[in-house]
mmCIF file with all atom_site columns, C-alpha atoms in Angstrom:
data_model
loop_
_atom_site.group_PDB
_atom_site.id
_atom_site.type_symbol
_atom_site.label_atom_id
_atom_site.label_alt_id
_atom_site.label_comp_id
_atom_site.label_asym_id
_atom_site.label_entity_id
_atom_site.label_seq_id
_atom_site.pdbx_PDB_ins_code
_atom_site.Cartn_x
_atom_site.Cartn_y
_atom_site.Cartn_z
_atom_site.occupancy
_atom_site.B_iso_or_equiv
_atom_site.pdbx_formal_charge
_atom_site.auth_seq_id
_atom_site.auth_comp_id
_atom_site.auth_asym_id
_atom_site.auth_atom_id
_atom_site.pdbx_PDB_model_num
ATOM 1   C CA . MET H 1 1   ? 60.001 68.640 -74.795 1.00 0.00 ? 1   MET H CA 1
ATOM 2   C CA . SER H 1 2   ? 61.187 66.006 -77.238 1.00 0.00 ? 2   SER H CA 1
ATOM 3   C CA . LYS H 1 3   ? 60.749 66.700 -80.957 1.00 0.00 ? 3   LYS H CA 1
ATOM 4   C CA . GLY H 1 4   ? 59.787 63.654 -82.960 1.00 0.00 ? 4   GLY H CA 1
ATOM 5   C CA . LEU H 1 5   ? 61.572 61.370 -80.489 1.00 0.00 ? 5   LEU H CA 1
ATOM 6   C CA . ALA H 1 6   ? 59.648 58.236 -79.624 1.00 0.00 ? 6   ALA H CA 1
ATOM 7   C CA . GLY H 1 7   ? 60.232 54.761 -78.318 1.00 0.00 ? 7   GLY H CA 1
ATOM 8   C CA . THR H 1 8   ? 60.267 52.559 -75.244 1.00 0.00 ? 8   THR H CA 1
ATOM 9   C CA . VAL H 1 9   ? 63.181 52.338 -72.810 1.00 0.00 ? 9   VAL H CA 1
ATOM 10  C CA . VAL H 1 10  ? 63.212 49.621 -70.153 1.00 0.00 ? 10  VAL H CA 1
ATOM 11  C CA . LEU H 1 11  ? 65.101 50.933 -67.122 1.00 0.00 ? 11  LEU H CA 1
ATOM 12  C CA . GLY H 1 12  ? 66.208 48.288 -64.624 1.00 0.00 ? 12  GLY H CA 1
ATOM 13  C CA . VAL H 1 13  ? 67.238 49.382 -61.133 1.00 0.00 ? 13  VAL H CA 1
ATOM 14  C CA . VAL H 1 14  ? 68.516 47.471 -58.134 1.00 0.00 ? 14  VAL H CA 1
ATOM 15  C CA . SER H 1 15  ? 66.071 47.458 -55.236 1.00 0.00 ? 15  SER H CA 1
ATOM 16  C CA . THR H 1 16  ? 68.167 49.942 -53.258 1.00 0.00 ? 16  THR H CA 1
ATOM 17  C CA . ALA H 1 17  ? 67.526 52.498 -56.013 1.00 0.00 ? 17  ALA H CA 1
ATOM 18  C CA . LYS H 1 18  ? 63.742 52.184 -55.768 1.00 0.00 ? 18  LYS H CA 1
ATOM 19  C CA . TYR H 1 19  ? 63.748 55.067 -53.283 1.00 0.00 ? 19  TYR H CA 1
ATOM 20  C CA . PHE H 1 20  ? 64.652 57.537 -56.041 1.00 0.00 ? 20  PHE H CA 1
ATOM 21  C CA . ALA H 1 21  ? 63.819 55.638 -59.253 1.00 0.00 ? 21  ALA H CA 1
ATOM 22  C CA . PRO H 1 22  ? 60.103 56.627 -59.381 1.00 0.00 ? 22  PRO H CA 1
ATOM 23  C CA . ARG H 1 23  ? 61.044 60.320 -59.234 1.00 0.00 ? 23  ARG H CA 1
ATOM 24  C CA . LEU H 1 24  ? 63.612 59.729 -61.965 1.00 0.00 ? 24  LEU H CA 1
ATOM 25  C CA . VAL H 1 25  ? 60.981 58.138 -64.198 1.00 0.00 ? 25  VAL H CA 1
ATOM 26  C CA . VAL H 1 26  ? 58.597 61.070 -63.621 1.00 0.00 ? 26  VAL H CA 1
ATOM 27  C CA . LEU H 1 27  ? 61.340 63.541 -64.571 1.00 0.00 ? 27  LEU H CA 1
ATOM 28  C CA . LEU H 1 28  ? 62.204 61.544 -67.686 1.00 0.00 ? 28  LEU H CA 1
ATOM 29  C CA . ARG H 1 29  ? 58.576 61.435 -68.796 1.00 0.00 ? 29  ARG H CA 1
ATOM 30  C CA . GLU H 1 30  ? 58.288 65.183 -68.272 1.00 0.00 ? 30  GLU H CA 1
ATOM 31  C CA . ALA H 1 31  ? 61.443 65.798 -70.312 1.00 0.00 ? 31  ALA H CA 1
ATOM 32  C CA . PHE H 1 32  ? 60.590 63.288 -73.053 1.00 0.00 ? 32  PHE H CA 1
ATOM 33  C CA . PRO H 1 33  ? 56.816 62.717 -73.210 1.00 0.00 ? 33  PRO H CA 1
ATOM 34  C CA . ASP H 1 34  ? 57.111 60.628 -76.380 1.00 0.00 ? 34  ASP H CA 1
ATOM 35  C CA . ILE H 1 35  ? 59.430 58.101 -74.709 1.00 0.00 ? 35  ILE H CA 1
ATOM 36  C CA . ASP H 1 36  ? 57.756 55.395 -72.642 1.00 0.00 ? 36  ASP H CA 1
ATOM 37  C CA . VAL H 1 37  ? 60.107 54.638 -69.714 1.00 0.00 ? 37  VAL H CA 1
ATOM 38  C CA . VAL H 1 38  ? 59.322 51.236 -68.180 1.00 0.00 ? 38  VAL H CA 1
ATOM 39  C CA . LEU H 1 39  ? 60.753 50.630 -64.696 1.00 0.00 ? 39  LEU H CA 1
ATOM 40  C CA . ARG H 1 40  ? 61.897 47.154 -63.572 1.00 0.00 ? 40  ARG H CA 1
ATOM 41  C CA . ILE H 1 41  ? 63.200 46.546 -60.031 1.00 0.00 ? 41  ILE H CA 1
ATOM 42  C CA . GLY H 1 42  ? 65.216 43.611 -58.699 1.00 0.00 ? 42  GLY H CA 1
ATOM 43  C CA . ASN H 1 43  ? 68.172 42.697 -56.545 1.00 0.00 ? 43  ASN H CA 1
ATOM 44  C CA . ARG H 1 44  ? 71.672 42.670 -58.007 1.00 0.00 ? 44  ARG H CA 1
ATOM 45  C CA . ALA H 1 45  ? 71.458 39.100 -59.283 1.00 0.00 ? 45  ALA H CA 1
ATOM 46  C CA . GLN H 1 46  ? 68.116 39.771 -60.996 1.00 0.00 ? 46  GLN H CA 1
ATOM 47  C CA . ILE H 1 47  ? 69.372 42.991 -62.588 1.00 0.00 ? 47  ILE H CA 1
ATOM 48  C CA . ILE H 1 48  ? 72.410 41.182 -64.002 1.00 0.00 ? 48  ILE H CA 1
ATOM 49  C CA . ARG H 1 49  ? 70.052 38.594 -65.485 1.00 0.00 ? 49  ARG H CA 1
ATOM 50  C CA . TYR H 1 50  ? 68.079 41.409 -67.126 1.00 0.00 ? 50  TYR H CA 1
ATOM 51  C CA . LEU H 1 51  ? 71.322 42.549 -68.762 1.00 0.00 ? 51  LEU H CA 1
ATOM 52  C CA . GLN H 1 52  ? 72.301 39.031 -69.784 1.00 0.00 ? 52  GLN H CA 1
ATOM 53  C CA . ASN H 1 53  ? 68.885 38.335 -71.306 1.00 0.00 ? 53  ASN H CA 1
ATOM 54  C CA . GLU H 1 54  ? 68.588 41.813 -72.869 1.00 0.00 ? 54  GLU H CA 1
ATOM 55  C CA . GLU H 1 55  ? 65.468 42.476 -70.811 1.00 0.00 ? 55  GLU H CA 1
ATOM 56  C CA . ALA H 1 56  ? 66.592 46.001 -69.888 1.00 0.00 ? 56  ALA H CA 1
ATOM 57  C CA . ASP H 1 57  ? 67.981 48.747 -72.109 1.00 0.00 ? 57  ASP H CA 1
ATOM 58  C CA . LEU H 1 58  ? 69.606 50.616 -69.225 1.00 0.00 ? 58  LEU H CA 1
ATOM 59  C CA . VAL H 1 59  ? 70.361 49.657 -65.645 1.00 0.00 ? 59  VAL H CA 1
ATOM 60  C CA . ILE H 1 60  ? 71.127 51.704 -62.537 1.00 0.00 ? 60  ILE H CA 1
ATOM 61  C CA . MET H 1 61  ? 73.200 49.726 -60.048 1.00 0.00 ? 61  MET H CA 1
ATOM 62  C CA . GLY H 1 62  ? 76.253 49.826 -57.829 1.00 0.00 ? 62  GLY H CA 1
ATOM 63  C CA . ARG H 1 63  ? 79.328 47.818 -58.841 1.00 0.00 ? 63  ARG H CA 1
ATOM 64  C CA . PRO H 1 64  ? 78.975 46.894 -62.549 1.00 0.00 ? 64  PRO H CA 1
ATOM 65  C CA . PRO H 1 65  ? 79.164 43.171 -63.345 1.00 0.00 ? 65  PRO H CA 1
ATOM 66  C CA . ARG H 1 66  ? 82.110 41.459 -65.020 1.00 0.00 ? 66  ARG H CA 1
ATOM 67  C CA . GLU H 1 67  ? 79.671 39.546 -67.211 1.00 0.00 ? 67  GLU H CA 1
ATOM 68  C CA . PRO H 1 68  ? 78.031 40.438 -69.445 1.00 0.00 ? 68  PRO H CA 1
ATOM 69  C CA . LEU H 1 69  ? 80.449 43.035 -70.799 1.00 0.00 ? 69  LEU H CA 1
ATOM 70  C CA . VAL H 1 70  ? 78.957 46.461 -70.086 1.00 0.00 ? 70  VAL H CA 1
ATOM 71  C CA . THR H 1 71  ? 79.564 50.145 -70.539 1.00 0.00 ? 71  THR H CA 1
ATOM 72  C CA . ALA H 1 72  ? 79.191 51.939 -67.179 1.00 0.00 ? 72  ALA H CA 1
ATOM 73  C CA . GLN H 1 73  ? 79.203 55.614 -66.239 1.00 0.00 ? 73  GLN H CA 1
ATOM 74  C CA . SER H 1 74  ? 79.192 56.944 -62.686 1.00 0.00 ? 74  SER H CA 1
ATOM 75  C CA . ILE H 1 75  ? 76.263 59.188 -61.833 1.00 0.00 ? 75  ILE H CA 1
ATOM 76  C CA . GLY H 1 76  ? 77.026 59.948 -58.191 1.00 0.00 ? 76  GLY H CA 1
ATOM 77  C CA . GLU H 1 77  ? 78.259 58.801 -54.811 1.00 0.00 ? 77  GLU H CA 1
ATOM 78  C CA . HIS H 1 78  ? 76.419 56.042 -52.972 1.00 0.00 ? 78  HIS H CA 1
ATOM 79  C CA . PRO H 1 79  ? 77.211 56.005 -49.226 1.00 0.00 ? 79  PRO H CA 1
ATOM 80  C CA . HIS H 1 80  ? 76.446 53.070 -46.911 1.00 0.00 ? 80  HIS H CA 1
ATOM 81  C CA . LEU H 1 81  ? 76.087 53.413 -43.136 1.00 0.00 ? 81  LEU H CA 1
ATOM 82  C CA . LEU H 1 82  ? 76.022 51.086 -40.168 1.00 0.00 ? 82  LEU H CA 1
ATOM 83  C CA . VAL H 1 83  ? 72.816 51.929 -38.323 1.00 0.00 ? 83  VAL H CA 1
ATOM 84  C CA . ALA H 1 84  ? 71.243 51.151 -34.962 1.00 0.00 ? 84  ALA H CA 1
ATOM 85  C CA . PRO H 1 85  ? 68.151 52.364 -33.108 1.00 0.00 ? 85  PRO H CA 1
ATOM 86  C CA . PRO H 1 86  ? 68.502 55.521 -31.000 1.00 0.00 ? 86  PRO H CA 1
ATOM 87  C CA . GLY H 1 87  ? 70.041 54.856 -27.600 1.00 0.00 ? 87  GLY H CA 1
ATOM 88  C CA . HIS H 1 88  ? 71.759 51.660 -28.739 1.00 0.00 ? 88  HIS H CA 1
ATOM 89  C CA . PRO H 1 89  ? 75.016 50.945 -26.791 1.00 0.00 ? 89  PRO H CA 1
ATOM 90  C CA . LEU H 1 90  ? 77.149 51.311 -29.945 1.00 0.00 ? 90  LEU H CA 1
ATOM 91  C CA . THR H 1 91  ? 75.953 54.878 -30.351 1.00 0.00 ? 91  THR H CA 1
ATOM 92  C CA . GLN H 1 92  ? 77.248 55.711 -26.846 1.00 0.00 ? 92  GLN H CA 1
ATOM 93  C CA . LEU H 1 93  ? 80.836 54.498 -27.271 1.00 0.00 ? 93  LEU H CA 1
ATOM 94  C CA . ASP H 1 94  ? 83.755 56.880 -27.724 1.00 0.00 ? 94  ASP H CA 1
ATOM 95  C CA . THR H 1 95  ? 85.584 54.232 -29.758 1.00 0.00 ? 95  THR H CA 1
ATOM 96  C CA . VAL H 1 96  ? 83.694 51.569 -31.695 1.00 0.00 ? 96  VAL H CA 1
ATOM 97  C CA . ARG H 1 97  ? 85.902 48.488 -32.209 1.00 0.00 ? 97  ARG H CA 1
ATOM 98  C CA . PRO H 1 98  ? 85.335 45.684 -34.734 1.00 0.00 ? 98  PRO H CA 1
ATOM 99  C CA . ALA H 1 99  ? 84.602 43.306 -31.844 1.00 0.00 ? 99  ALA H CA 1
ATOM 100 C CA . ASP H 1 100 ? 81.887 45.666 -30.601 1.00 0.00 ? 100 ASP H CA 1
ATOM 101 C CA . ILE H 1 101 ? 80.182 45.591 -33.993 1.00 0.00 ? 101 ILE H CA 1
ATOM 102 C CA . LEU H 1 102 ? 80.455 41.853 -34.582 1.00 0.00 ? 102 LEU H CA 1
ATOM 103 C CA . SER H 1 103 ? 79.200 40.954 -31.116 1.00 0.00 ? 103 SER H CA 1
ATOM 104 C CA . GLU H 1 104 ? 75.833 42.422 -32.128 1.00 0.00 ? 104 GLU H CA 1
ATOM 105 C CA . HIS H 1 105 ? 73.070 40.630 -34.027 1.00 0.00 ? 105 HIS H CA 1
ATOM 106 C CA . ILE H 1 106 ? 73.415 41.583 -37.700 1.00 0.00 ? 106 ILE H CA 1
ATOM 107 C CA . VAL H 1 107 ? 70.465 41.988 -40.061 1.00 0.00 ? 107 VAL H CA 1
ATOM 108 C CA . LEU H 1 108 ? 71.514 41.081 -43.614 1.00 0.00 ? 108 LEU H CA 1
ATOM 109 C CA . ARG H 1 109 ? 69.948 41.285 -47.052 1.00 0.00 ? 109 ARG H CA 1
ATOM 110 C CA . GLU H 1 110 ? 69.330 38.040 -48.934 1.00 0.00 ? 110 GLU H CA 1
ATOM 111 C CA . PRO H 1 111 ? 71.917 36.231 -51.105 1.00 0.00 ? 111 PRO H CA 1
ATOM 112 C CA . GLY H 1 112 ? 72.165 37.950 -54.489 1.00 0.00 ? 112 GLY H CA 1
ATOM 113 C CA . SER H 1 113 ? 71.880 41.432 -52.964 1.00 0.00 ? 113 SER H CA 1
ATOM 114 C CA . GLY H 1 114 ? 74.664 43.949 -53.581 1.00 0.00 ? 114 GLY H CA 1
ATOM 115 C CA . THR H 1 115 ? 74.124 45.366 -50.088 1.00 0.00 ? 115 THR H CA 1
ATOM 116 C CA . ARG H 1 116 ? 74.747 41.924 -48.592 1.00 0.00 ? 116 ARG H CA 1
ATOM 117 C CA . ILE H 1 117 ? 77.957 41.521 -50.605 1.00 0.00 ? 117 ILE H CA 1
ATOM 118 C CA . LEU H 1 118 ? 79.164 44.932 -49.431 1.00 0.00 ? 118 LEU H CA 1
ATOM 119 C CA . THR H 1 119 ? 78.274 44.187 -45.794 1.00 0.00 ? 119 THR H CA 1
ATOM 120 C CA . MET H 1 120 ? 80.047 40.845 -45.693 1.00 0.00 ? 120 MET H CA 1
ATOM 121 C CA . ARG H 1 121 ? 83.104 42.306 -47.402 1.00 0.00 ? 121 ARG H CA 1
ATOM 122 C CA . TYR H 1 122 ? 83.270 45.070 -44.761 1.00 0.00 ? 122 TYR H CA 1
ATOM 123 C CA . PHE H 1 123 ? 83.022 42.579 -41.893 1.00 0.00 ? 123 PHE H CA 1
ATOM 124 C CA . ASP H 1 124 ? 85.766 40.425 -43.458 1.00 0.00 ? 124 ASP H CA 1
ATOM 125 C CA . GLU H 1 125 ? 87.986 43.504 -43.700 1.00 0.00 ? 125 GLU H CA 1
ATOM 126 C CA . ILE H 1 126 ? 87.564 44.628 -40.102 1.00 0.00 ? 126 ILE H CA 1
ATOM 127 C CA . SER H 1 127 ? 87.811 41.111 -38.605 1.00 0.00 ? 127 SER H CA 1
ATOM 128 C CA . PRO H 1 128 ? 88.675 38.306 -41.070 1.00 0.00 ? 128 PRO H CA 1
ATOM 129 C CA . GLY H 1 129 ? 86.966 35.005 -40.333 1.00 0.00 ? 129 GLY H CA 1
ATOM 130 C CA . HIS H 1 130 ? 84.944 36.342 -37.392 1.00 0.00 ? 130 HIS H CA 1
ATOM 131 C CA . GLU H 1 131 ? 81.558 34.637 -37.024 1.00 0.00 ? 131 GLU H CA 1
ATOM 132 C CA . TYR H 1 132 ? 78.494 36.651 -36.093 1.00 0.00 ? 132 TYR H CA 1
ATOM 133 C CA . ARG H 1 133 ? 74.824 36.041 -35.424 1.00 0.00 ? 133 ARG H CA 1
ATOM 134 C CA . HIS H 1 134 ? 72.571 37.223 -38.203 1.00 0.00 ? 134 HIS H CA 1
ATOM 135 C CA . THR H 1 135 ? 69.092 37.253 -39.679 1.00 0.00 ? 135 THR H CA 1
ATOM 136 C CA . GLU H 1 136 ? 68.360 37.514 -43.414 1.00 0.00 ? 136 GLU H CA 1
ATOM 137 C CA . MET H 1 137 ? 65.596 39.676 -44.862 1.00 0.00 ? 137 MET H CA 1
ATOM 138 C CA . GLU H 1 138 ? 64.655 40.358 -48.469 1.00 0.00 ? 138 GLU H CA 1
ATOM 139 C CA . SER H 1 139 ? 64.031 44.088 -48.465 1.00 0.00 ? 139 SER H CA 1
ATOM 140 C CA . ASN H 1 140 ? 65.661 47.261 -47.199 1.00 0.00 ? 140 ASN H CA 1
ATOM 141 C CA . GLU H 1 141 ? 62.318 48.400 -45.807 1.00 0.00 ? 141 GLU H CA 1
ATOM 142 C CA . THR H 1 142 ? 61.933 45.292 -43.642 1.00 0.00 ? 142 THR H CA 1
ATOM 143 C CA . ILE H 1 143 ? 65.512 45.601 -42.411 1.00 0.00 ? 143 ILE H CA 1
ATOM 144 C CA . LYS H 1 144 ? 64.953 49.225 -41.425 1.00 0.00 ? 144 LYS H CA 1
ATOM 145 C CA . GLN H 1 145 ? 61.900 48.289 -39.402 1.00 0.00 ? 145 GLN H CA 1
ATOM 146 C CA . ALA H 1 146 ? 63.774 45.390 -37.793 1.00 0.00 ? 146 ALA H CA 1
ATOM 147 C CA . VAL H 1 147 ? 66.605 47.681 -36.700 1.00 0.00 ? 147 VAL H CA 1
ATOM 148 C CA . ILE H 1 148 ? 64.171 50.300 -35.393 1.00 0.00 ? 148 ILE H CA 1
ATOM 149 C CA . ALA H 1 149 ? 62.428 47.552 -33.390 1.00 0.00 ? 149 ALA H CA 1
ATOM 150 C CA . GLY H 1 150 ? 65.731 46.477 -31.822 1.00 0.00 ? 150 GLY H CA 1
ATOM 151 C CA . LEU H 1 151 ? 66.350 43.170 -33.607 1.00 0.00 ? 151 LEU H CA 1
ATOM 152 C CA . GLY H 1 152 ? 69.910 44.092 -34.556 1.00 0.00 ? 152 GLY H CA 1
ATOM 153 C CA . ILE H 1 153 ? 72.136 46.454 -36.506 1.00 0.00 ? 153 ILE H CA 1
ATOM 154 C CA . ALA H 1 154 ? 72.617 46.671 -40.263 1.00 0.00 ? 154 ALA H CA 1
ATOM 155 C CA . ILE H 1 155 ? 74.623 48.237 -43.045 1.00 0.00 ? 155 ILE H CA 1
ATOM 156 C CA . LEU H 1 156 ? 72.310 49.894 -45.551 1.00 0.00 ? 156 LEU H CA 1
ATOM 157 C CA . SER H 1 157 ? 72.473 52.481 -48.282 1.00 0.00 ? 157 SER H CA 1
ATOM 158 C CA . ALA H 1 158 ? 72.042 55.977 -46.881 1.00 0.00 ? 158 ALA H CA 1
ATOM 159 C CA . HIS H 1 159 ? 69.749 56.646 -49.840 1.00 0.00 ? 159 HIS H CA 1
ATOM 160 C CA . THR H 1 160 ? 67.243 54.133 -48.428 1.00 0.00 ? 160 THR H CA 1
ATOM 161 C CA . MET H 1 161 ? 67.204 55.718 -44.953 1.00 0.00 ? 161 MET H CA 1
ATOM 162 C CA . HIS H 1 162 ? 67.023 59.435 -45.575 1.00 0.00 ? 162 HIS H CA 1
ATOM 163 C CA . GLU H 1 163 ? 63.805 60.045 -43.653 1.00 0.00 ? 163 GLU H CA 1
ATOM 164 C CA . GLU H 1 164 ? 64.672 57.657 -40.793 1.00 0.00 ? 164 GLU H CA 1
ATOM 165 C CA . LEU H 1 165 ? 68.051 59.346 -40.269 1.00 0.00 ? 165 LEU H CA 1
ATOM 166 C CA . ARG H 1 166 ? 66.517 62.803 -40.458 1.00 0.00 ? 166 ARG H CA 1
ATOM 167 C CA . SER H 1 167 ? 63.814 61.936 -37.918 1.00 0.00 ? 167 SER H CA 1
ATOM 168 C CA . GLY H 1 168 ? 66.231 60.116 -35.580 1.00 0.00 ? 168 GLY H CA 1
ATOM 169 C CA . ARG H 1 169 ? 64.486 56.738 -35.843 1.00 0.00 ? 169 ARG H CA 1
ATOM 170 C CA . LEU H 1 170 ? 67.822 55.348 -37.034 1.00 0.00 ? 170 LEU H CA 1
ATOM 171 C CA . VAL H 1 171 ? 71.265 56.494 -35.907 1.00 0.00 ? 171 VAL H CA 1
ATOM 172 C CA . ALA H 1 172 ? 74.518 56.031 -37.801 1.00 0.00 ? 172 ALA H CA 1
ATOM 173 C CA . VAL H 1 173 ? 77.283 54.248 -35.856 1.00 0.00 ? 173 VAL H CA 1
ATOM 174 C CA . PRO H 1 174 ? 80.624 55.976 -36.484 1.00 0.00 ? 174 PRO H CA 1
ATOM 175 C CA . ALA H 1 175 ? 83.412 53.418 -36.819 1.00 0.00 ? 175 ALA H CA 1
ATOM 176 C CA . ARG H 1 176 ? 86.587 52.951 -38.792 1.00 0.00 ? 176 ARG H CA 1
ATOM 177 C CA . GLY H 1 177 ? 85.948 52.592 -42.514 1.00 0.00 ? 177 GLY H CA 1
ATOM 178 C CA . LEU H 1 178 ? 82.469 54.120 -42.335 1.00 0.00 ? 178 LEU H CA 1
ATOM 179 C CA . PRO H 1 179 ? 80.614 55.399 -44.192 1.00 0.00 ? 179 PRO H CA 1
ATOM 180 C CA . ILE H 1 180 ? 81.451 53.000 -47.019 1.00 0.00 ? 180 ILE H CA 1
ATOM 181 C CA . MET H 1 181 ? 81.455 55.147 -50.121 1.00 0.00 ? 181 MET H CA 1
ATOM 182 C CA . ARG H 1 182 ? 80.498 53.543 -53.401 1.00 0.00 ? 182 ARG H CA 1
ATOM 183 C CA . HIS H 1 183 ? 79.047 54.943 -56.626 1.00 0.00 ? 183 HIS H CA 1
ATOM 184 C CA . TRP H 1 184 ? 75.884 54.630 -58.628 1.00 0.00 ? 184 TRP H CA 1
ATOM 185 C CA . PHE H 1 185 ? 76.365 53.684 -62.281 1.00 0.00 ? 185 PHE H CA 1
ATOM 186 C CA . VAL H 1 186 ? 74.148 53.752 -65.332 1.00 0.00 ? 186 VAL H CA 1
ATOM 187 C CA . VAL H 1 187 ? 74.946 50.649 -67.354 1.00 0.00 ? 187 VAL H CA 1
ATOM 188 C CA . HIS H 1 188 ? 74.126 49.071 -70.701 1.00 0.00 ? 188 HIS H CA 1
ATOM 189 C CA . ARG H 1 189 ? 75.453 46.062 -72.608 1.00 0.00 ? 189 ARG H CA 1
ATOM 190 C CA . ALA H 1 190 ? 78.648 47.021 -74.412 1.00 0.00 ? 190 ALA H CA 1
ATOM 191 C CA . GLU H 1 191 ? 77.912 45.118 -77.612 1.00 0.00 ? 191 GLU H CA 1
ATOM 192 C CA . ALA H 1 192 ? 74.326 46.352 -77.946 1.00 0.00 ? 192 ALA H CA 1
ATOM 193 C CA . GLU H 1 193 ? 73.828 49.498 -80.018 1.00 0.00 ? 193 GLU H CA 1
ATOM 194 C CA . PRO H 1 194 ? 71.457 51.678 -77.970 1.00 0.00 ? 194 PRO H CA 1
ATOM 195 C CA . SER H 1 195 ? 68.448 53.174 -79.690 1.00 0.00 ? 195 SER H CA 1
ATOM 196 C CA . HIS H 1 196 ? 68.069 56.927 -80.090 1.00 0.00 ? 196 HIS H CA 1
ATOM 197 C CA . ALA H 1 197 ? 65.563 56.914 -77.218 1.00 0.00 ? 197 ALA H CA 1
ATOM 198 C CA . THR H 1 198 ? 67.930 54.905 -74.987 1.00 0.00 ? 198 THR H CA 1
ATOM 199 C CA . ARG H 1 199 ? 70.841 57.266 -75.692 1.00 0.00 ? 199 ARG H CA 1
ATOM 200 C CA . THR H 1 200 ? 68.626 60.262 -74.942 1.00 0.00 ? 200 THR H CA 1
ATOM 201 C CA . VAL H 1 201 ? 67.495 58.812 -71.598 1.00 0.00 ? 201 VAL H CA 1
ATOM 202 C CA . LYS H 1 202 ? 71.036 57.805 -70.635 1.00 0.00 ? 202 LYS H CA 1
ATOM 203 C CA . ASP H 1 203 ? 72.401 61.262 -71.452 1.00 0.00 ? 203 ASP H CA 1
ATOM 204 C CA . TRP H 1 204 ? 69.716 62.905 -69.297 1.00 0.00 ? 204 TRP H CA 1
ATOM 205 C CA . ILE H 1 205 ? 70.381 60.538 -66.371 1.00 0.00 ? 205 ILE H CA 1
ATOM 206 C CA . THR H 1 206 ? 74.132 61.212 -66.430 1.00 0.00 ? 206 THR H CA 1
ATOM 207 C CA . ALA H 1 207 ? 73.680 64.985 -66.777 1.00 0.00 ? 207 ALA H CA 1
ATOM 208 C CA . ASN H 1 208 ? 71.113 65.489 -63.990 1.00 0.00 ? 208 ASN H CA 1
ATOM 209 C CA . PRO H 1 209 ? 71.924 63.348 -60.913 1.00 0.00 ? 209 PRO H CA 1
ATOM 210 C CA . ASP H 1 210 ? 71.298 66.308 -58.589 1.00 0.00 ? 210 ASP H CA 1
ATOM 211 C CA . ARG H 1 211 ? 67.641 66.250 -59.657 1.00 0.00 ? 211 ARG H CA 1
ATOM 212 C CA . TYR H 1 212 ? 66.884 62.696 -58.492 1.00 0.00 ? 212 TYR H CA 1
ATOM 213 C CA . LEU H 1 213 ? 69.634 61.388 -56.168 1.00 0.00 ? 213 LEU H CA 1
ATOM 214 C CA . PRO H 1 214 ? 68.912 62.012 -52.455 1.00 0.00 ? 214 PRO H CA 1
ATOM 215 C CA . SER H 1 215 ? 70.878 64.660 -50.580 1.00 0.00 ? 215 SER H CA 1
ATOM 216 C CA . MET H 1 216 ? 74.187 63.675 -48.936 1.00 0.00 ? 216 MET H CA 1
ATOM 217 C CA . ASP H 1 217 ? 73.725 66.014 -45.962 1.00 0.00 ? 217 ASP H CA 1
ATOM 218 C CA . LEU H 1 218 ? 73.119 63.237 -43.399 1.00 0.00 ? 218 LEU H CA 1
ATOM 219 C CA . VAL H 1 219 ? 76.110 61.011 -44.084 1.00 0.00 ? 219 VAL H CA 1
ATOM 220 C CA . SER H 1 220 ? 79.166 63.136 -43.330 1.00 0.00 ? 220 SER H CA 1
ATOM 221 C CA . GLN H 1 221 ? 79.704 61.573 -39.893 1.00 0.00 ? 221 GLN H CA 1
ATOM 222 C CA . PRO H 1 222 ? 83.379 60.977 -39.051 1.00 0.00 ? 222 PRO H CA 1
ATOM 223 C CA . ALA H 1 223 ? 84.548 57.643 -37.655 1.00 0.00 ? 223 ALA H CA 1
ATOM 224 C CA . ARG H 1 224 ? 85.873 57.664 -34.129 1.00 0.00 ? 224 ARG H CA 1
#
């Protein structure tokens, strides 16, 4: 219980974090009933605009931006997997080569998405300049359903696919450089003095990631 602590904290999260953000807000409201935590969701570009325009007190995102200047603290690992539907040819190979991956139809997030940036960077690393067929979609949920239906393969945050991986509706493709391990950060503008309520919420978020981040038990699949 909070004692005499009150205020409003606007918490911005990238869309990939929406799979755990509602639980986080519930936990924060239970811990600090006098603090009104307002949740705002957007892709990476939108979240950066929230920071630039001071429309969010705190932000949970992957790679912190260069501008505006921010203070960022890691709150946990954020794995990304290449996934396909069960029985897909890539899941049957003993060795998955870059050419095998890039010969498939790729389902990408929209421009401005951190997941898209990460995906394109990975493809450039495994096969620089290689062209590939792709379809763009504006949500992780739609991409998951597209992959399950057989439209293509995709790189997505493991934290968005926990139930699909557990049930076998999606299968991780083991390949060199996978999973891609990044981190979640809690971020605020460096030059802005956070309120007492904002500092309290930030301290709780950084101290309790095991209470809201999804389990990592489905992502320890070695490349082959």
